[in-house]
CSV table of C-alpha atoms in Angstrom, one decimal:
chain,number,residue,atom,x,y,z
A,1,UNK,CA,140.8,-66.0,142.9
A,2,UNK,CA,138.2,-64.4,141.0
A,3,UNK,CA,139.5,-61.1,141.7
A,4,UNK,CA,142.8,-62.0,140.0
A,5,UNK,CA,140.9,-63.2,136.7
A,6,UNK,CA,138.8,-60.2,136.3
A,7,UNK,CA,142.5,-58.2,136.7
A,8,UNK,CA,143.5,-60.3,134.4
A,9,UNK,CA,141.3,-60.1,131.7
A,10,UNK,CA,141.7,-56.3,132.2
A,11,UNK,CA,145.3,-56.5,131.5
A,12,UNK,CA,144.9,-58.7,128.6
A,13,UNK,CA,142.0,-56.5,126.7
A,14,UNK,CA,144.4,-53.5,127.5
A,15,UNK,CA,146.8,-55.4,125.7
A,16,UNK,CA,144.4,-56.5,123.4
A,17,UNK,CA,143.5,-52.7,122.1
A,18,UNK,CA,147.1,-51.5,122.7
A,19,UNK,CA,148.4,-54.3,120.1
A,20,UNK,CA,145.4,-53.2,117.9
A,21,UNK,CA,145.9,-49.5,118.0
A,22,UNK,CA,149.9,-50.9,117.2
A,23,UNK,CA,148.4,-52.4,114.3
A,24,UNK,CA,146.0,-49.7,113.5
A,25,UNK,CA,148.9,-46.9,113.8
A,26,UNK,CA,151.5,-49.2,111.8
A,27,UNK,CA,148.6,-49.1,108.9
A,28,UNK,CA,147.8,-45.9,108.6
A,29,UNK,CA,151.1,-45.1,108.5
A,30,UNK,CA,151.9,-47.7,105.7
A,31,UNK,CA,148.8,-46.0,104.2
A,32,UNK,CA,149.8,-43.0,104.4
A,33,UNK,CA,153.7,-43.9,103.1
A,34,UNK,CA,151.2,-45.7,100.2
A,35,UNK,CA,149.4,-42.7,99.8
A,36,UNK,CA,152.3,-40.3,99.3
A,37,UNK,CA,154.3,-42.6,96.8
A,38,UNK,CA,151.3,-42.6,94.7
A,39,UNK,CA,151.0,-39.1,95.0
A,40,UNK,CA,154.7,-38.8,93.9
A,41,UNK,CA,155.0,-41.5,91.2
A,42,UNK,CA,151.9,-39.4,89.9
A,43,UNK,CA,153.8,-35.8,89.9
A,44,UNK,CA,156.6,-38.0,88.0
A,45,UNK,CA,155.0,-38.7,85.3
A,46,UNK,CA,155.4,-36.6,82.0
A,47,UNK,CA,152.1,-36.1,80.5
A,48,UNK,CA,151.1,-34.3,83.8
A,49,UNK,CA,153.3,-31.4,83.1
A,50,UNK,CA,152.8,-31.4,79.1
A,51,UNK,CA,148.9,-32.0,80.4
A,52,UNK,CA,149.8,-28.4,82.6
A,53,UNK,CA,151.2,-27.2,80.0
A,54,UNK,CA,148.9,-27.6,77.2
A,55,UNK,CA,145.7,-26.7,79.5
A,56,UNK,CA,147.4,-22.9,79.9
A,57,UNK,CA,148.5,-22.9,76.3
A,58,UNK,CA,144.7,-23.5,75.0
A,59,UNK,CA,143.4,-21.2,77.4
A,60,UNK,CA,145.4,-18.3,76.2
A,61,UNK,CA,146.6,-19.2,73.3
A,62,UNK,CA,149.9,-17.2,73.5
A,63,UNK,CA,153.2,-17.1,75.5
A,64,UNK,CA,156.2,-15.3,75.6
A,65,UNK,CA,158.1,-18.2,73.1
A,66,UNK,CA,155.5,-16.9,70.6
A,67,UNK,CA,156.1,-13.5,70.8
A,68,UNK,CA,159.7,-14.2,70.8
A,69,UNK,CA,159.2,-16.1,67.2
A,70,UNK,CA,157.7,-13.2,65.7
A,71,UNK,CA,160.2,-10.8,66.8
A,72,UNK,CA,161.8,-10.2,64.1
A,73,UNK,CA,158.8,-9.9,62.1
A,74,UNK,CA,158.6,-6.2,60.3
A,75,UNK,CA,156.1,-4.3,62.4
A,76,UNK,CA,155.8,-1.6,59.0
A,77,UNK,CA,152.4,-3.0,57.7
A,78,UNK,CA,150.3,-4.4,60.9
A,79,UNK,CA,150.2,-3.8,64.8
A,80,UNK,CA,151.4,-6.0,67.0
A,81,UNK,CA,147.8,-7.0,68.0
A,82,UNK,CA,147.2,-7.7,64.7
A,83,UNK,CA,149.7,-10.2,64.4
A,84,UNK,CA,148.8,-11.3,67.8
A,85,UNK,CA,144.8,-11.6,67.0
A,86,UNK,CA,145.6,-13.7,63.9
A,87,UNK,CA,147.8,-16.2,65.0
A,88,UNK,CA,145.3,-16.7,68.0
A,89,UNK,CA,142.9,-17.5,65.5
A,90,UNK,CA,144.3,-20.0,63.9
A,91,UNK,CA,145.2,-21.6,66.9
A,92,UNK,CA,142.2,-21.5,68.1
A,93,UNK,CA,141.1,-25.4,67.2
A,94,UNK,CA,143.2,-26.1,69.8
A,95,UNK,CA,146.8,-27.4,70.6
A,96,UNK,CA,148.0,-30.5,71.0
A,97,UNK,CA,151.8,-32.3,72.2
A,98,UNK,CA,153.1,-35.6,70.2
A,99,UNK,CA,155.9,-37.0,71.5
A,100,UNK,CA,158.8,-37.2,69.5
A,101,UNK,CA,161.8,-38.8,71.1
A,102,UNK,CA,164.2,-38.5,74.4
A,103,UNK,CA,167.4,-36.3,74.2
A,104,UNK,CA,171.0,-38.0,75.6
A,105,UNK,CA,170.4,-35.7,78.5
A,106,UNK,CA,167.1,-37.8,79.6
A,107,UNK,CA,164.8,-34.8,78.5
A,108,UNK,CA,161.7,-35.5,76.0
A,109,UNK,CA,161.0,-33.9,73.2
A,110,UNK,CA,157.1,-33.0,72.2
A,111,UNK,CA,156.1,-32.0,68.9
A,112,UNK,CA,153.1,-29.3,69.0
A,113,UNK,CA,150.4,-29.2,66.3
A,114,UNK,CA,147.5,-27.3,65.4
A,115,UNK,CA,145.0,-28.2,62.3
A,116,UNK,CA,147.3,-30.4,61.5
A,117,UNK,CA,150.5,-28.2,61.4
A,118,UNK,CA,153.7,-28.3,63.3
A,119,UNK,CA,153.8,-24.9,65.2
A,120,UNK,CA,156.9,-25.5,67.6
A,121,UNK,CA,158.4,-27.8,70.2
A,122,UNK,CA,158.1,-28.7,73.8
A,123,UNK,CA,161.2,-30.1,75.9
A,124,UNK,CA,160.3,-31.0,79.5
A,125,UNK,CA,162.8,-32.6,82.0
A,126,UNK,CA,163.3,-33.9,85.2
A,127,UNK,CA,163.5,-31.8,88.5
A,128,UNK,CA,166.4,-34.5,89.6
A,129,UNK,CA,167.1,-31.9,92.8
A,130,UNK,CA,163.7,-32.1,94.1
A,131,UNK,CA,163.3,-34.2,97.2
A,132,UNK,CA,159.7,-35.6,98.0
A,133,UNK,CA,158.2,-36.9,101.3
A,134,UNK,CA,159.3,-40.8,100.1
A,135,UNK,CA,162.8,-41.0,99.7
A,136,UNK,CA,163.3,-43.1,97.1
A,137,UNK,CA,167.1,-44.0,98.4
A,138,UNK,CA,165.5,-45.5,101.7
A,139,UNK,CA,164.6,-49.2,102.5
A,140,UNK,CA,162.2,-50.4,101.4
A,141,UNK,CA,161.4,-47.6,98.4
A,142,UNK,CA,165.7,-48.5,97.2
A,143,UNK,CA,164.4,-51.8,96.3
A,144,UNK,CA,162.2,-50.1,93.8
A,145,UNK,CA,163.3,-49.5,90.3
A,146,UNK,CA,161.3,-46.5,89.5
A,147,UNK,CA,162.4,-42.6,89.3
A,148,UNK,CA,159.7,-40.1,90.6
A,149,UNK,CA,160.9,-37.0,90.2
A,150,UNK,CA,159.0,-34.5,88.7
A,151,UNK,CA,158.7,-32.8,85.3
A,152,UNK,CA,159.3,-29.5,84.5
A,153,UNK,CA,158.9,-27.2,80.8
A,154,UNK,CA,162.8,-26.9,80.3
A,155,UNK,CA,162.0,-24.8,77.1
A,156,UNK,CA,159.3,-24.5,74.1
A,157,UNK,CA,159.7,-23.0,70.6
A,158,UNK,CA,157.4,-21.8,67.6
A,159,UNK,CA,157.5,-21.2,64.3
A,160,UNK,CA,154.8,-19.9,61.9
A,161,UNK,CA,156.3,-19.9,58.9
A,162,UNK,CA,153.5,-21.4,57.3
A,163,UNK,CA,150.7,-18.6,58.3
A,164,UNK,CA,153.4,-15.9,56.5
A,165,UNK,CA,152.4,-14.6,53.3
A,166,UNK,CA,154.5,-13.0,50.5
A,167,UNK,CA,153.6,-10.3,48.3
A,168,UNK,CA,155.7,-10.4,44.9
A,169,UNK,CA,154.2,-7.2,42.1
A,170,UNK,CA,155.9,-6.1,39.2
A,171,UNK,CA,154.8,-2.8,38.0
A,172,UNK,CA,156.2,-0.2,36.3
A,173,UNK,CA,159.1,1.8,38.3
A,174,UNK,CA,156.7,4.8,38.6
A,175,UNK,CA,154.3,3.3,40.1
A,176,UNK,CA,153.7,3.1,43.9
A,177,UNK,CA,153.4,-0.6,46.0
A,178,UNK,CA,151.3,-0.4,49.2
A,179,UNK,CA,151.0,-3.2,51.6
A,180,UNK,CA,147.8,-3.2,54.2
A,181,UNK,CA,148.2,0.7,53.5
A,182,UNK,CA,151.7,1.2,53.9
A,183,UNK,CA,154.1,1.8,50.9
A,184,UNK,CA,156.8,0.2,50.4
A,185,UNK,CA,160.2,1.6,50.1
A,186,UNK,CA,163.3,1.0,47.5
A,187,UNK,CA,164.6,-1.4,50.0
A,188,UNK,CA,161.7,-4.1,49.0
A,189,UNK,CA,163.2,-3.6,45.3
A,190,UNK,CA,164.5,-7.2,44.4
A,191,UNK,CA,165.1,-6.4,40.7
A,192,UNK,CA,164.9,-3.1,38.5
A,193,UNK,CA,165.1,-2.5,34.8
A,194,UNK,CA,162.7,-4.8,33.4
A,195,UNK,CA,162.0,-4.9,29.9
A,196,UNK,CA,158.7,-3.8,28.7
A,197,UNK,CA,157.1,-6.8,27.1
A,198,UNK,CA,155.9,-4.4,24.0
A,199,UNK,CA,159.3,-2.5,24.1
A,200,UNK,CA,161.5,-5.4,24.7
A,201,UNK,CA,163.2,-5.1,20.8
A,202,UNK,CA,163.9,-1.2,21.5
A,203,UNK,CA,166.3,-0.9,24.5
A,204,UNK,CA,169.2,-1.6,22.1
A,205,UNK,CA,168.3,2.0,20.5
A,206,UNK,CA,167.1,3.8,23.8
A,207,UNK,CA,168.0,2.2,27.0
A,208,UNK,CA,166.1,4.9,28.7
A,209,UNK,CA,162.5,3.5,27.6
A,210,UNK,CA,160.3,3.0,30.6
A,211,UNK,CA,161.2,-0.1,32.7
A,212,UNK,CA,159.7,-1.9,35.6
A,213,UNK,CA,160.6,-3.2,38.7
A,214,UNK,CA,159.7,-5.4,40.7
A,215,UNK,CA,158.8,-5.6,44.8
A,216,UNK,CA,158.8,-8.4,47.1
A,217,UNK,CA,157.8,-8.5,50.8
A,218,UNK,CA,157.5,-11.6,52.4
A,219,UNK,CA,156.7,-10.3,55.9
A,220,UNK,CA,153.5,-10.6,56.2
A,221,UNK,CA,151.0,-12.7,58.5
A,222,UNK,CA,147.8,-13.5,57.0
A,223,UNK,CA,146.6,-12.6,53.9
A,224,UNK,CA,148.1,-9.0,52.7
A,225,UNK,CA,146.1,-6.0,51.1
A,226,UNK,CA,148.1,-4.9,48.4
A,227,UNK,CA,146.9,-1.6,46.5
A,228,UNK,CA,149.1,-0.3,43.5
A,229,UNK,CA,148.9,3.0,42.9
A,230,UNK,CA,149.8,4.8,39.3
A,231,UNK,CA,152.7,7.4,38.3
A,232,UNK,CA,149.8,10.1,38.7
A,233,UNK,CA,149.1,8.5,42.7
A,234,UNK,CA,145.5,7.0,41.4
A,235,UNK,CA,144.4,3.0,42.2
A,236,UNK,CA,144.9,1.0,39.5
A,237,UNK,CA,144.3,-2.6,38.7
A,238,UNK,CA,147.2,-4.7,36.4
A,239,UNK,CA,145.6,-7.2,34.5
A,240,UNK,CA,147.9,-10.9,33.9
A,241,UNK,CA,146.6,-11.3,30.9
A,242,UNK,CA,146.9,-7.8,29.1
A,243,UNK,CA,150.5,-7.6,29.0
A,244,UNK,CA,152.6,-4.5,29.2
A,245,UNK,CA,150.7,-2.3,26.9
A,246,UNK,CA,148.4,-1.8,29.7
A,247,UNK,CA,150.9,0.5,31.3
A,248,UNK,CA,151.4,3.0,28.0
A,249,UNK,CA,148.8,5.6,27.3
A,250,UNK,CA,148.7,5.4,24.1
A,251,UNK,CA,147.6,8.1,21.4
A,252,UNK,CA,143.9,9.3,21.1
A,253,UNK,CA,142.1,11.5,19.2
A,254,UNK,CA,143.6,13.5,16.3
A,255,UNK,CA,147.4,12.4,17.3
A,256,UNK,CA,145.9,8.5,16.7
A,257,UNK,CA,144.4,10.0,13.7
A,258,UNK,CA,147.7,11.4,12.3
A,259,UNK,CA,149.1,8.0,12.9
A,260,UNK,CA,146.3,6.2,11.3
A,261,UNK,CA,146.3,8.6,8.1
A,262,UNK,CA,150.4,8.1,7.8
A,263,UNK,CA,149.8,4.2,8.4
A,264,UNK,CA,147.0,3.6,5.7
A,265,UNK,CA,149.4,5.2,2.5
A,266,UNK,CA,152.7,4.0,3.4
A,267,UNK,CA,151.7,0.3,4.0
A,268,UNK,CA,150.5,0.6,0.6
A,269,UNK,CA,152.9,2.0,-0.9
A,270,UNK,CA,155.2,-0.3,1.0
A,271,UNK,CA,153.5,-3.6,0.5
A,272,UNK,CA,153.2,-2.7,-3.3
A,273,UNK,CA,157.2,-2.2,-4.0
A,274,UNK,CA,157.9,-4.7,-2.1
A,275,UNK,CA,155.8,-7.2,-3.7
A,276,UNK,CA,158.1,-7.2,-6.7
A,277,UNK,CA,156.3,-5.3,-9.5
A,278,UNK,CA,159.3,-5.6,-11.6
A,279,UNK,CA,158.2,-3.3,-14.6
A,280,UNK,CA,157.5,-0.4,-11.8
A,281,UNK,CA,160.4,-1.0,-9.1
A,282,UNK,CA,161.8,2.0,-9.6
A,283,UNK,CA,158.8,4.3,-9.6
A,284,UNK,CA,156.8,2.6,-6.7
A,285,UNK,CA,160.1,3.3,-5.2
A,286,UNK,CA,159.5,6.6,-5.5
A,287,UNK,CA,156.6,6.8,-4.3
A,288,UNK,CA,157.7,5.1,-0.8
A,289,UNK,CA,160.7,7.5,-0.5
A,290,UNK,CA,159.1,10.8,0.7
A,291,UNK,CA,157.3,8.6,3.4
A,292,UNK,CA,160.6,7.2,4.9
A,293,UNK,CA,162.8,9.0,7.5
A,294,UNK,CA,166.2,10.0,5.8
A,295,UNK,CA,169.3,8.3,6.8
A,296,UNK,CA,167.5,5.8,8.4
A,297,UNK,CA,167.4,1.7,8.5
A,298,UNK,CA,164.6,1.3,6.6
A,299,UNK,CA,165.4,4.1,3.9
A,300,UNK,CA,168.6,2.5,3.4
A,301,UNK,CA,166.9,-1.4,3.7
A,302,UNK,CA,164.5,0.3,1.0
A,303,UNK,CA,167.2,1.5,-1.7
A,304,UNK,CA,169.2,-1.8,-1.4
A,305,UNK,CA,166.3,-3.7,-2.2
A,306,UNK,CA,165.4,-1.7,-5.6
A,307,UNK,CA,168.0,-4.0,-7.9
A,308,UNK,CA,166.5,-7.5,-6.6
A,309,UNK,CA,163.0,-6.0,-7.2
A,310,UNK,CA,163.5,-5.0,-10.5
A,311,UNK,CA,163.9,-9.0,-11.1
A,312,UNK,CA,160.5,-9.7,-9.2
A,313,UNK,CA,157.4,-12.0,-11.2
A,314,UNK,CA,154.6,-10.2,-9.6
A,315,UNK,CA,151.9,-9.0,-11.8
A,316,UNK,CA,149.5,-7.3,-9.9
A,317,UNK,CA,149.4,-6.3,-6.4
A,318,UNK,CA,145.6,-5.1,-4.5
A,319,UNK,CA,146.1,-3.7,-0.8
A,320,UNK,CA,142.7,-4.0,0.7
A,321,UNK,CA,142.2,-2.7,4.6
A,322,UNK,CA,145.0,-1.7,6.8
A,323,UNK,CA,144.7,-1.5,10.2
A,324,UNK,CA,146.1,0.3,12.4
A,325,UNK,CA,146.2,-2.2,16.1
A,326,UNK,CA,148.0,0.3,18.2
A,327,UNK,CA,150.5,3.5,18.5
A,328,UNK,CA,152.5,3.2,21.2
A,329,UNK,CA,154.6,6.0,22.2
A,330,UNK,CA,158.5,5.7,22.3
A,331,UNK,CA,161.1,8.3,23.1
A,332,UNK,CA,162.4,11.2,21.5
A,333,UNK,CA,159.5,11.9,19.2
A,334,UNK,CA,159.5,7.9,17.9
A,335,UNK,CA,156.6,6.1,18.2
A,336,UNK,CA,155.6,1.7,17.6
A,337,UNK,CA,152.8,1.5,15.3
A,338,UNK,CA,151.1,-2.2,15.0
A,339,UNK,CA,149.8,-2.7,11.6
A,340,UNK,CA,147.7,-5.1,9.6
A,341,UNK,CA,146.7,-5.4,6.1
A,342,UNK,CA,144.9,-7.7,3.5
A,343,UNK,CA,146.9,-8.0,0.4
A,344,UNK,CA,145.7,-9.9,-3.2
A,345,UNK,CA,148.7,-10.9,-5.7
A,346,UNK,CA,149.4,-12.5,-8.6
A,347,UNK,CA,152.8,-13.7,-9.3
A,348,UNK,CA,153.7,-15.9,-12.4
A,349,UNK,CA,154.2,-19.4,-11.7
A,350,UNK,CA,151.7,-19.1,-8.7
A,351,UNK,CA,149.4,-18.0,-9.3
A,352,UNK,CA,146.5,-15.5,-7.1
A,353,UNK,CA,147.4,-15.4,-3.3
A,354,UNK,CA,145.7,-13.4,-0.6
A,355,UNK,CA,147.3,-12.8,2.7
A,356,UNK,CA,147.9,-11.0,5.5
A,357,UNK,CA,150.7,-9.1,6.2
A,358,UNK,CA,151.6,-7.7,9.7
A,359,UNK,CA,154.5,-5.4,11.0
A,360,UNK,CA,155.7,-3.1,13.3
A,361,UNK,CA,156.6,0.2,12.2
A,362,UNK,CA,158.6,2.5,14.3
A,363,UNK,CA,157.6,5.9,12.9
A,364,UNK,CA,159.8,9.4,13.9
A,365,UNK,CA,157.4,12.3,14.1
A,366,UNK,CA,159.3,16.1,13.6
A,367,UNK,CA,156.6,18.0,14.5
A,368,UNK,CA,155.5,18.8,11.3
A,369,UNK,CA,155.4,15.0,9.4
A,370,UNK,CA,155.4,11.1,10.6
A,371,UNK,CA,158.6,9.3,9.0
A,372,UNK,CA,159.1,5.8,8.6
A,373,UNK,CA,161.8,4.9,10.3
A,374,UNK,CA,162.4,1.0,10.8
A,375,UNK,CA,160.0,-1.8,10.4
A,376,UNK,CA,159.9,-5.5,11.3
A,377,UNK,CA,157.6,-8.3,10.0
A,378,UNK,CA,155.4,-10.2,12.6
């Protein structure tokens, strides 16, 4: 009798441990079937890929979808590492993904930003062929209304139109253009046959005057170096403010002088018949005529203007200084003289009046005298 308990309660602790080992089995299975859903639901999520992503993105900051948005970018003034180094700098504070919206398909759309600034996109989408260690189709996972597939990068862009600079000069159509040391060609030639500011009243009479053109070359990353060079090949600086005078040389010495000594007499002379001297028209005219270029607008301007003279109330007429501002050379032996001049008369009916006059004179120079030619009041 006792010898059939003790078998018994062997059987029934056999039992016991086998049940128990049942259970244990049965939940480490479960936990393990817990375990790998977990592990599934995780991969399925999307920020772990853009996560991924991003990490290998900030750690070299470059891919091949960058250098396939600067591809087209012209190579002629920096390297390829150039380009490279700089936009790795600026993206160096580090890139981040903002989601933007999901696509018909079912993929997602990331916007990516640096400092602030949209550099590209990021689409990422679901692996929908992979197959995991839970299938999701099976009882009891089917009862489950959650997709676990995982995320792949379907495709990223960039764009850096923002970090391009452009380079816009005007200068005269001798001159010379060179960007980070490399000169520019015609084909950077947007417009050509710009007026000179200080010629622009002349190109009816010579359209061959000097003109300027004007380059622009927007292809560049980062801030451009941008040297201008002279007819003669020499560095030279255009100063904004100076206007286009800077880019005549102008006379010096004793061809200024010869200017200056044909400037000084003529405006007096002029400034004195034209101030109506009525009792002298005639003779003042006189003495303007040898100091004006035959045939020309102003000798002819000149002789129609003797009758109304003659009719003129001015008594007295006192030319103090004339100046002589500038000579700027034109074409064909014709030259732009600036000039200035203080001038006292006294007219009936109004008495004293002091002013100052100012003109432009284009003179003609034969070689052997200056000529007055045509003249315009300023």
């Amino acid at each position: 009798m006792a010898e059939k308990r003790k078998r018994g309660t062997r059987a029934y602790v056999i039992l016991l441990l086998l049940f128990s080992l049942l259970i244990l089995a049965v939940g480490a299975y479960v936990l393990l079937q817990i375990w790998d859903f977990a592990e599934q639901y995780e991969y399925s999520r999307p920020s772990r890929t853009v996560n991924a992503y991003l990490e290998t993105l900030n750690r070299d900051l470059w891919n091949d979808s960058m250098e396939a948005a600067i591809a087209d970018v012209s190579r002629e003034t920096q390297s390829d590492e150039e380009i490279k180094a700089f936009i790795q700098d600026r993206l160096k504070g580090g890139i981040t993904a903002v989601r933007r919206g999901t696509n018909s398909s079912g993929s997602i759309n990331y916007a990516l930003r640096s400092d602030g600034r949209e550099i590209g996109t990021l689409t990422i989408a679901e692996d929908t062929g992979y197959r995991g260690k839970i299938d999701m189709h099976q009882w009891p996972w089917n009862k489950l209304t959650l997709r676990t597939y995982p995320w792949y990068v379907e495709g990223d862009s960039f764009h850096f139109d923002d970090i391009y600079s452009s380079v816009s000069v005007t200068v005269p159509s001798d001159y010379s253009v060179l960007v980070n040391g490399v000169k520019l060609g015609s084909e950077y030639i947007v417009e050509d046959g710009i007026y000179y500011d200080c010629f622009s009243e002349y190109y009816y009479y010579w359209d061959y005057l000097p003109t300027k053109v004007r380059y622009e070359y927007n292809e560049v990353i980062g801030e451009a170096e941008v040297v201008i060079l002279d007819a003669d090949g020499n560095e030279t600086t255009i100063d904004p403010d100076a206007g286009d005078i800077q880019f005549v040389e102008q006379f010096s010495g004793w061809e200024l002088q010869r200017y200056i000594d044909f400037c000084e007499p003529f405006t007096e002379r002029y400034l004195i018949y034209t101030s109506g001297l009525s009792d002298r028209a005639e003779s003042n005219y006189f003495a303007l005529q040898p100091y004006l270029q035959p045939n020309s607008d102003l000798y002819a301007r000149m002789w129609d203007a003797l009758d109304g003279l003659t009719w003129g109330h001015t008594s007295s007429t006192n030319v103090g200084e004339v100046t002589v501002n500038s000579v700027l050379p034109l074409v064909d032996g014709y030259a732009l003289c600036d000039v200035s001049a203080e001038v006292d008369t006294f007219a009936i009916g109004k008495g004293e009046e002091s002013r100052t006059t100012r003109f432009k004179l284009v003179t003609y120079d034969d070689g052997e005298q200056i000529l007055a030619a045509a003249l315009d009041l300023y």
